[in-house]
CSV table of C-alpha atoms in Angstrom, one decimal:
chain,number,residue,atom,x,y,z
A,1,UNK,CA,189.4,88.5,134.4
A,2,UNK,CA,188.1,85.4,136.1
A,3,UNK,CA,185.2,85.7,138.5
A,4,UNK,CA,186.0,85.6,142.2
A,5,UNK,CA,185.1,82.3,143.7
A,6,UNK,CA,183.8,81.5,147.2
A,7,UNK,CA,181.6,84.6,147.3
A,8,UNK,CA,179.2,83.0,149.8
A,9,UNK,CA,181.0,85.1,152.4
A,10,UNK,CA,179.7,88.3,150.7
A,11,UNK,CA,177.1,90.3,152.7
A,12,UNK,CA,175.4,93.6,152.1
A,13,UNK,CA,177.9,95.2,154.5
A,14,UNK,CA,180.9,93.9,152.7
A,15,UNK,CA,179.5,95.0,149.3
A,16,UNK,CA,178.9,98.4,150.8
A,17,UNK,CA,182.4,98.6,152.1
A,18,UNK,CA,183.9,97.6,148.8
A,19,UNK,CA,181.9,100.5,147.3
A,20,UNK,CA,183.3,102.9,149.9
A,21,UNK,CA,186.8,101.8,149.1
A,22,UNK,CA,186.2,102.2,145.3
A,23,UNK,CA,184.9,105.7,145.9
A,24,UNK,CA,187.8,106.8,148.0
A,25,UNK,CA,185.8,106.9,151.2
A,26,UNK,CA,188.0,104.3,152.9
A,27,UNK,CA,191.7,104.3,153.0
A,28,UNK,CA,193.9,107.3,151.9
A,29,UNK,CA,191.3,109.0,149.6
A,30,UNK,CA,192.5,111.3,146.9
A,31,UNK,CA,195.1,114.1,146.8
A,32,UNK,CA,192.8,116.9,145.4
A,33,UNK,CA,189.3,117.7,144.4
A,34,UNK,CA,190.0,117.4,140.6
A,35,UNK,CA,191.7,114.0,141.2
A,36,UNK,CA,188.7,112.8,143.2
A,37,UNK,CA,186.2,114.0,140.5
A,38,UNK,CA,188.2,112.4,137.7
A,39,UNK,CA,188.4,109.1,139.6
A,40,UNK,CA,184.7,109.1,140.3
A,41,UNK,CA,183.9,109.8,136.6
A,42,UNK,CA,181.0,112.1,137.6
A,43,UNK,CA,179.3,113.1,140.8
A,44,UNK,CA,175.7,114.1,141.3
A,45,UNK,CA,175.6,117.9,141.9
A,46,UNK,CA,172.1,119.4,141.7
A,47,UNK,CA,172.7,120.5,145.3
A,48,UNK,CA,175.9,122.6,145.2
A,49,UNK,CA,176.6,122.6,148.9
A,50,UNK,CA,176.1,118.8,149.0
A,51,UNK,CA,178.6,118.1,146.2
A,52,UNK,CA,181.2,120.4,147.7
A,53,UNK,CA,181.1,118.1,150.8
A,54,UNK,CA,180.9,115.0,148.7
A,55,UNK,CA,184.3,115.9,147.1
A,56,UNK,CA,185.6,117.1,150.5
A,57,UNK,CA,184.9,113.7,152.1
A,58,UNK,CA,187.1,112.0,149.6
A,59,UNK,CA,190.0,114.5,149.9
A,60,UNK,CA,191.4,114.3,153.5
A,61,UNK,CA,192.2,117.7,155.0
A,62,UNK,CA,190.5,119.6,152.2
A,63,UNK,CA,188.4,122.7,152.8
A,64,UNK,CA,185.3,124.0,151.1
A,65,UNK,CA,187.3,126.9,149.5
A,66,UNK,CA,189.6,124.3,147.9
A,67,UNK,CA,186.6,122.7,146.1
A,68,UNK,CA,185.1,126.0,145.2
A,69,UNK,CA,188.4,127.1,143.8
A,70,UNK,CA,188.6,124.1,141.6
A,71,UNK,CA,185.2,125.1,140.1
A,72,UNK,CA,186.4,128.7,139.7
A,73,UNK,CA,189.6,127.6,137.9
A,74,UNK,CA,187.7,125.2,135.6
A,75,UNK,CA,189.6,122.2,137.1
A,76,UNK,CA,186.2,120.6,137.5
A,77,UNK,CA,183.0,121.6,135.8
A,78,UNK,CA,179.3,121.4,136.7
A,79,UNK,CA,176.8,120.6,133.9
A,80,UNK,CA,174.1,118.3,132.7
A,81,UNK,CA,176.0,115.4,131.1
A,82,UNK,CA,173.4,112.7,131.8
A,83,UNK,CA,169.9,112.0,133.1
A,84,UNK,CA,169.1,115.7,132.9
A,85,UNK,CA,170.7,116.1,136.3
A,86,UNK,CA,173.6,118.3,137.3
A,87,UNK,CA,176.9,116.5,137.9
A,88,UNK,CA,180.5,117.6,138.4
A,89,UNK,CA,183.1,116.0,136.2
A,90,UNK,CA,186.5,116.6,134.6
A,91,UNK,CA,186.3,119.4,132.0
A,92,UNK,CA,188.0,117.3,129.3
A,93,UNK,CA,185.3,114.7,129.6
A,94,UNK,CA,182.2,116.8,129.2
A,95,UNK,CA,182.2,117.3,125.4
A,96,UNK,CA,182.5,113.6,124.5
A,97,UNK,CA,180.0,112.5,127.1
A,98,UNK,CA,177.5,115.1,125.8
A,99,UNK,CA,178.1,113.7,122.3
A,100,UNK,CA,176.8,110.3,123.6
A,101,UNK,CA,173.9,111.5,125.7
A,102,UNK,CA,172.6,114.9,124.6
A,103,UNK,CA,170.5,113.8,121.7
A,104,UNK,CA,168.7,111.2,123.7
A,105,UNK,CA,168.3,113.6,126.6
A,106,UNK,CA,166.8,116.4,124.5
A,107,UNK,CA,164.5,113.9,122.7
A,108,UNK,CA,163.3,112.5,126.0
A,109,UNK,CA,162.3,116.0,127.1
A,110,UNK,CA,160.4,116.7,123.8
A,111,UNK,CA,157.0,116.4,125.5
A,112,UNK,CA,157.9,118.8,128.3
A,113,UNK,CA,159.4,121.2,125.8
A,114,UNK,CA,156.2,121.2,123.7
A,115,UNK,CA,154.3,122.0,126.9
A,116,UNK,CA,156.6,124.9,127.5
A,117,UNK,CA,156.4,126.1,123.9
A,118,UNK,CA,160.1,125.5,123.1
A,119,UNK,CA,160.8,124.6,119.5
A,120,UNK,CA,163.9,124.7,117.3
A,121,UNK,CA,163.5,128.4,116.4
A,122,UNK,CA,163.1,129.2,120.1
A,123,UNK,CA,166.3,127.4,120.9
A,124,UNK,CA,168.2,129.2,118.1
A,125,UNK,CA,166.9,132.6,119.3
A,126,UNK,CA,168.0,131.8,122.9
A,127,UNK,CA,171.4,130.5,121.7
A,128,UNK,CA,172.1,133.7,119.7
A,129,UNK,CA,171.1,136.0,122.6
A,130,UNK,CA,173.1,133.9,125.1
A,131,UNK,CA,176.3,133.8,123.1
A,132,UNK,CA,176.2,137.5,122.4
A,133,UNK,CA,175.8,138.1,126.2
A,134,UNK,CA,178.7,135.8,127.3
A,135,UNK,CA,181.0,137.0,124.5
A,136,UNK,CA,181.8,139.8,126.9
A,137,UNK,CA,182.4,137.4,129.8
A,138,UNK,CA,180.6,135.4,132.4
A,139,UNK,CA,176.9,136.2,133.1
A,140,UNK,CA,174.6,135.5,136.0
A,141,UNK,CA,171.5,133.4,135.4
A,142,UNK,CA,169.4,136.4,135.9
A,143,UNK,CA,171.3,138.3,133.2
A,144,UNK,CA,171.0,135.3,130.9
A,145,UNK,CA,167.3,135.1,131.4
A,146,UNK,CA,167.0,138.8,130.7
A,147,UNK,CA,168.8,138.2,127.4
A,148,UNK,CA,166.3,135.4,126.6
A,149,UNK,CA,163.4,137.8,127.3
A,150,UNK,CA,164.9,140.4,125.0
A,151,UNK,CA,165.1,137.8,122.3
A,152,UNK,CA,161.4,137.1,122.8
A,153,UNK,CA,161.8,134.0,124.8
A,154,UNK,CA,159.8,133.9,128.0
A,155,UNK,CA,161.6,132.4,131.0
A,156,UNK,CA,158.4,131.9,133.1
A,157,UNK,CA,157.3,128.5,134.4
A,158,UNK,CA,160.7,126.7,134.1
A,159,UNK,CA,161.0,127.8,130.5
A,160,UNK,CA,164.2,129.6,131.2
A,161,UNK,CA,166.0,126.8,133.0
A,162,UNK,CA,165.0,124.4,130.2
A,163,UNK,CA,166.4,126.7,127.6
A,164,UNK,CA,169.6,126.9,129.6
A,165,UNK,CA,169.7,123.1,130.0
A,166,UNK,CA,169.3,122.6,126.2
A,167,UNK,CA,172.1,125.1,125.4
A,168,UNK,CA,174.4,123.4,127.9
A,169,UNK,CA,173.5,119.9,126.6
A,170,UNK,CA,174.3,121.1,123.1
A,171,UNK,CA,177.8,122.3,124.3
A,172,UNK,CA,177.2,126.0,123.7
A,173,UNK,CA,177.2,127.1,127.3
A,174,UNK,CA,178.5,125.7,130.6
A,175,UNK,CA,178.3,126.8,134.2
A,176,UNK,CA,181.5,128.6,135.2
A,177,UNK,CA,182.9,130.4,138.2
A,178,UNK,CA,181.0,130.8,141.4
A,179,UNK,CA,179.4,134.1,142.6
A,180,UNK,CA,178.4,133.3,146.1
A,181,UNK,CA,176.2,130.2,146.0
A,182,UNK,CA,175.3,130.7,142.3
A,183,UNK,CA,177.4,129.8,139.3
A,184,UNK,CA,177.9,132.2,136.4
A,185,UNK,CA,177.3,131.1,132.8
A,186,UNK,CA,180.1,131.1,130.3
A,187,UNK,CA,180.7,130.1,126.7
A,188,UNK,CA,181.7,126.4,126.5
A,189,UNK,CA,184.7,127.0,124.3
A,190,UNK,CA,186.0,129.9,126.4
A,191,UNK,CA,185.8,127.9,129.7
A,192,UNK,CA,186.8,124.5,128.5
A,193,UNK,CA,189.7,124.9,126.1
A,194,UNK,CA,190.8,121.2,125.9
A,195,UNK,CA,188.4,118.4,125.2
A,196,UNK,CA,188.9,114.8,124.4
A,197,UNK,CA,187.3,113.2,121.4
A,198,UNK,CA,185.9,109.6,121.5
A,199,UNK,CA,183.5,107.9,119.1
A,200,UNK,CA,180.4,106.4,120.6
A,201,UNK,CA,181.5,102.8,121.1
A,202,UNK,CA,184.9,103.8,122.5
A,203,UNK,CA,183.3,106.4,124.7
A,204,UNK,CA,180.7,104.1,126.2
A,205,UNK,CA,183.3,101.5,126.8
A,206,UNK,CA,185.6,103.9,128.7
A,207,UNK,CA,182.6,105.4,130.6
A,208,UNK,CA,181.5,102.0,131.7
A,209,UNK,CA,185.0,100.9,132.7
A,210,UNK,CA,185.6,104.1,134.7
A,211,UNK,CA,182.2,103.8,136.4
A,212,UNK,CA,182.7,100.1,137.5
A,213,UNK,CA,186.2,101.0,138.7
A,214,UNK,CA,184.9,103.9,140.8
A,215,UNK,CA,181.5,102.6,141.8
A,216,UNK,CA,182.0,98.8,141.8
A,217,UNK,CA,180.7,96.4,142.8
A,218,UNK,CA,177.9,97.4,140.5
A,219,UNK,CA,175.8,95.9,137.7
A,220,UNK,CA,175.4,96.6,134.1
A,221,UNK,CA,171.8,97.8,134.9
A,222,UNK,CA,173.3,100.2,137.5
A,223,UNK,CA,175.5,101.8,134.9
A,224,UNK,CA,172.7,101.9,132.3
A,225,UNK,CA,170.4,103.8,134.7
A,226,UNK,CA,173.2,106.0,136.0
A,227,UNK,CA,174.5,107.1,132.6
A,228,UNK,CA,171.2,106.9,130.6
A,229,UNK,CA,172.9,104.7,128.1
A,230,UNK,CA,170.7,101.9,126.7
A,231,UNK,CA,171.3,98.5,128.2
A,232,UNK,CA,172.0,96.9,124.8
A,233,UNK,CA,174.9,99.3,124.3
A,234,UNK,CA,176.0,98.8,127.9
A,235,UNK,CA,176.2,95.1,127.4
A,236,UNK,CA,178.2,95.5,124.2
A,237,UNK,CA,180.6,97.8,126.1
A,238,UNK,CA,180.9,95.3,129.0
A,239,UNK,CA,182.0,92.6,126.5
A,240,UNK,CA,184.9,94.9,125.5
A,241,UNK,CA,186.1,95.8,129.0
A,242,UNK,CA,185.3,92.9,131.3
A,243,UNK,CA,188.8,91.4,130.9
A,244,UNK,CA,190.0,94.4,133.0
A,245,UNK,CA,187.4,93.8,135.7
A,246,UNK,CA,186.5,91.2,138.3
A,247,UNK,CA,183.1,89.6,138.4
A,248,UNK,CA,181.3,88.9,141.7
A,249,UNK,CA,178.1,87.0,142.1
A,250,UNK,CA,175.9,88.3,144.9
A,251,UNK,CA,172.3,87.4,145.5
A,252,UNK,CA,172.2,85.7,142.1
A,253,UNK,CA,173.4,88.8,140.2
A,254,UNK,CA,176.7,89.6,138.5
A,255,UNK,CA,178.5,92.6,139.9
A,256,UNK,CA,181.7,94.1,138.4
A,257,UNK,CA,184.5,95.9,140.1
A,258,UNK,CA,188.2,96.9,139.8
A,259,UNK,CA,190.8,94.2,140.5
A,260,UNK,CA,192.3,96.4,143.2
A,261,UNK,CA,189.0,96.7,145.0
A,262,UNK,CA,188.3,93.0,144.7
A,263,UNK,CA,191.8,92.3,146.2
A,264,UNK,CA,190.5,93.7,149.5
A,265,UNK,CA,188.5,90.4,149.9
A,266,UNK,CA,191.7,88.5,150.3
A,267,UNK,CA,192.5,89.8,153.8
A,268,UNK,CA,189.1,91.1,154.9
A,269,UNK,CA,187.5,94.3,153.7
A,270,UNK,CA,188.3,97.2,156.0
A,271,UNK,CA,185.8,99.7,157.4
A,272,UNK,CA,183.6,97.4,159.5
A,273,UNK,CA,183.6,100.1,162.2
A,274,UNK,CA,183.9,103.1,160.0
A,275,UNK,CA,181.2,105.7,160.4
A,276,UNK,CA,180.8,108.4,157.8
A,277,UNK,CA,178.5,111.5,157.5
A,278,UNK,CA,177.8,111.8,153.8
A,279,UNK,CA,175.9,114.6,152.1
A,280,UNK,CA,172.6,114.3,150.5
A,281,UNK,CA,172.8,113.0,146.9
A,282,UNK,CA,176.1,111.3,147.5
A,283,UNK,CA,177.2,108.8,144.8
A,284,UNK,CA,177.5,106.1,147.5
A,285,UNK,CA,173.7,105.9,147.6
A,286,UNK,CA,172.5,107.6,144.4
A,287,UNK,CA,175.1,106.1,142.0
A,288,UNK,CA,173.1,102.9,141.6
A,289,UNK,CA,169.7,101.8,140.2
A,290,UNK,CA,169.3,99.3,143.0
A,291,UNK,CA,170.1,101.0,146.4
A,292,UNK,CA,168.9,98.1,148.5
A,293,UNK,CA,172.4,96.7,148.9
A,294,UNK,CA,173.3,99.5,151.3
A,295,UNK,CA,169.9,100.8,152.3
A,296,UNK,CA,167.2,98.6,153.7
A,297,UNK,CA,164.0,99.2,151.7
A,298,UNK,CA,162.0,99.8,154.8
A,299,UNK,CA,164.1,102.9,155.5
A,300,UNK,CA,164.1,104.4,152.0
A,301,UNK,CA,161.3,106.8,152.8
A,302,UNK,CA,163.4,108.2,155.6
A,303,UNK,CA,166.1,109.2,153.1
A,304,UNK,CA,163.6,110.7,150.5
A,305,UNK,CA,160.5,111.5,152.5
A,306,UNK,CA,157.4,111.1,150.3
A,307,UNK,CA,159.5,110.3,147.3
A,308,UNK,CA,160.0,114.1,146.7
A,309,UNK,CA,163.4,113.7,145.1
A,310,UNK,CA,165.2,115.5,147.9
A,311,UNK,CA,167.8,113.2,149.5
A,312,UNK,CA,168.7,113.7,153.1
A,313,UNK,CA,172.3,113.5,154.4
A,314,UNK,CA,173.1,109.9,155.5
A,315,UNK,CA,175.0,108.2,158.2
A,316,UNK,CA,176.9,105.2,156.9
A,317,UNK,CA,178.3,102.6,159.3
A,318,UNK,CA,180.2,99.5,158.2
A,319,UNK,CA,179.1,100.1,154.6
A,320,UNK,CA,175.4,100.4,155.4
A,321,UNK,CA,173.1,103.4,155.7
A,322,UNK,CA,171.9,103.5,159.3
A,323,UNK,CA,170.4,107.0,159.6
A,324,UNK,CA,170.4,110.6,158.5
A,325,UNK,CA,171.9,113.7,160.0
A,326,UNK,CA,171.1,117.4,160.0
A,327,UNK,CA,173.7,120.1,159.5
A,328,UNK,CA,173.5,123.6,160.9
A,329,UNK,CA,171.1,126.1,159.3
A,330,UNK,CA,173.2,128.2,156.9
A,331,UNK,CA,176.0,125.6,156.9
A,332,UNK,CA,178.5,127.2,159.3
A,333,UNK,CA,177.1,126.8,162.8
A,334,UNK,CA,178.1,124.2,165.4
A,335,UNK,CA,175.0,121.9,165.4
A,336,UNK,CA,175.4,118.6,163.5
A,337,UNK,CA,172.8,116.2,164.8
A,338,UNK,CA,172.5,112.5,164.1
A,339,UNK,CA,169.1,111.0,163.4
A,340,UNK,CA,169.6,107.1,163.5
A,341,UNK,CA,166.9,104.8,162.1
A,342,UNK,CA,166.9,103.1,165.5
A,343,UNK,CA,165.3,106.0,167.4
A,344,UNK,CA,165.0,103.9,170.6
A,345,UNK,CA,168.6,102.8,171.1
A,346,UNK,CA,170.3,105.5,169.0
A,347,UNK,CA,173.9,105.1,168.0
A,348,UNK,CA,176.1,102.8,170.1
A,349,UNK,CA,178.8,104.7,172.1
A,350,UNK,CA,181.6,103.9,169.7
A,351,UNK,CA,179.5,104.9,166.7
A,352,UNK,CA,178.4,108.1,168.5
A,353,UNK,CA,182.1,109.0,169.1
A,354,UNK,CA,182.9,108.3,165.5
A,355,UNK,CA,180.0,110.4,164.3
A,356,UNK,CA,181.2,113.3,166.5
A,357,UNK,CA,184.6,113.1,164.8
A,358,UNK,CA,182.8,113.3,161.5
A,359,UNK,CA,180.9,116.3,162.6
A,360,UNK,CA,184.1,118.0,163.6
A,361,UNK,CA,185.6,117.1,160.2
A,362,UNK,CA,182.5,118.7,158.5
A,363,UNK,CA,182.9,121.9,160.6
A,364,UNK,CA,186.6,122.1,159.7
A,365,UNK,CA,185.7,121.6,156.0
A,366,UNK,CA,183.3,124.6,156.2
A,367,UNK,CA,185.8,126.7,158.1
A,368,UNK,CA,183.6,126.9,161.2
């Protein structure tokens, strides 16, 4: 696919709005939670409540129980497919993605595992106890950790969660149905009955193509960071799929995106006045190695105070992050409060009205 010419008209706001469109946050969105998750390839999900709203924002009219139901029915799954971070993704994709990433993930944690006293024999003992436990059905994390302890495997000092992560990354266990705000643990093969099989080059090529279609405009380095796949393999995959993509040059860097997304440039990218209340950890911000396209660097610390890894909810206006917002304690109250970066002038009247509509949408999603 030829590069788009005349890209001098590109701006950070336009790039951000193209990403919003690619992610289903502009336009009609998606018909269901599973459709949204498949289209997005994977969505960051270490904060369960945040990812429920991330899916809900992309499915007009949806409710939190719709997304929870999709998890309960294994229409989407939540596991550690990449970067050692929880994501939601389509169940049929998890096995082949783990085949690409798990060895490198586990090897990268070797130092931490040595510190925790986790060796191969310990993993085998934990696996045996876990599989015996879940053979009778889903188990809570507390029940799983008790089984580890009975097998002589301490769960203290994060040792239990690392053992669980290893067993999930090896495709033995997966998080299953919800019990309140916790997920039960189930046997992988019992919960995910149909899995695709892709070899490593084909898998990386498909993964990259889907990422660029759902997150583009994005760079090869964005994907390499996001997926944890080495840049050399990413570049080889890009050579295989770039004829199905459009290349944009912005700020001296090549960005790739779906032709349908690039076509929005022909008549003006929509969303210039769109205001969104996105959850913490949303892919719109976290799905890229370089977030400066949509978030001014001087405001980065306001999203992740002190670099503590906890991302605040964001207000996005015209494709740019312009502030944060706070939801009600416990999630179901009425208070949804904007916290714009411009603390002196606040939100302009039109943006304030749009934010209030977003707050109402959020409350409806929660069933408040």
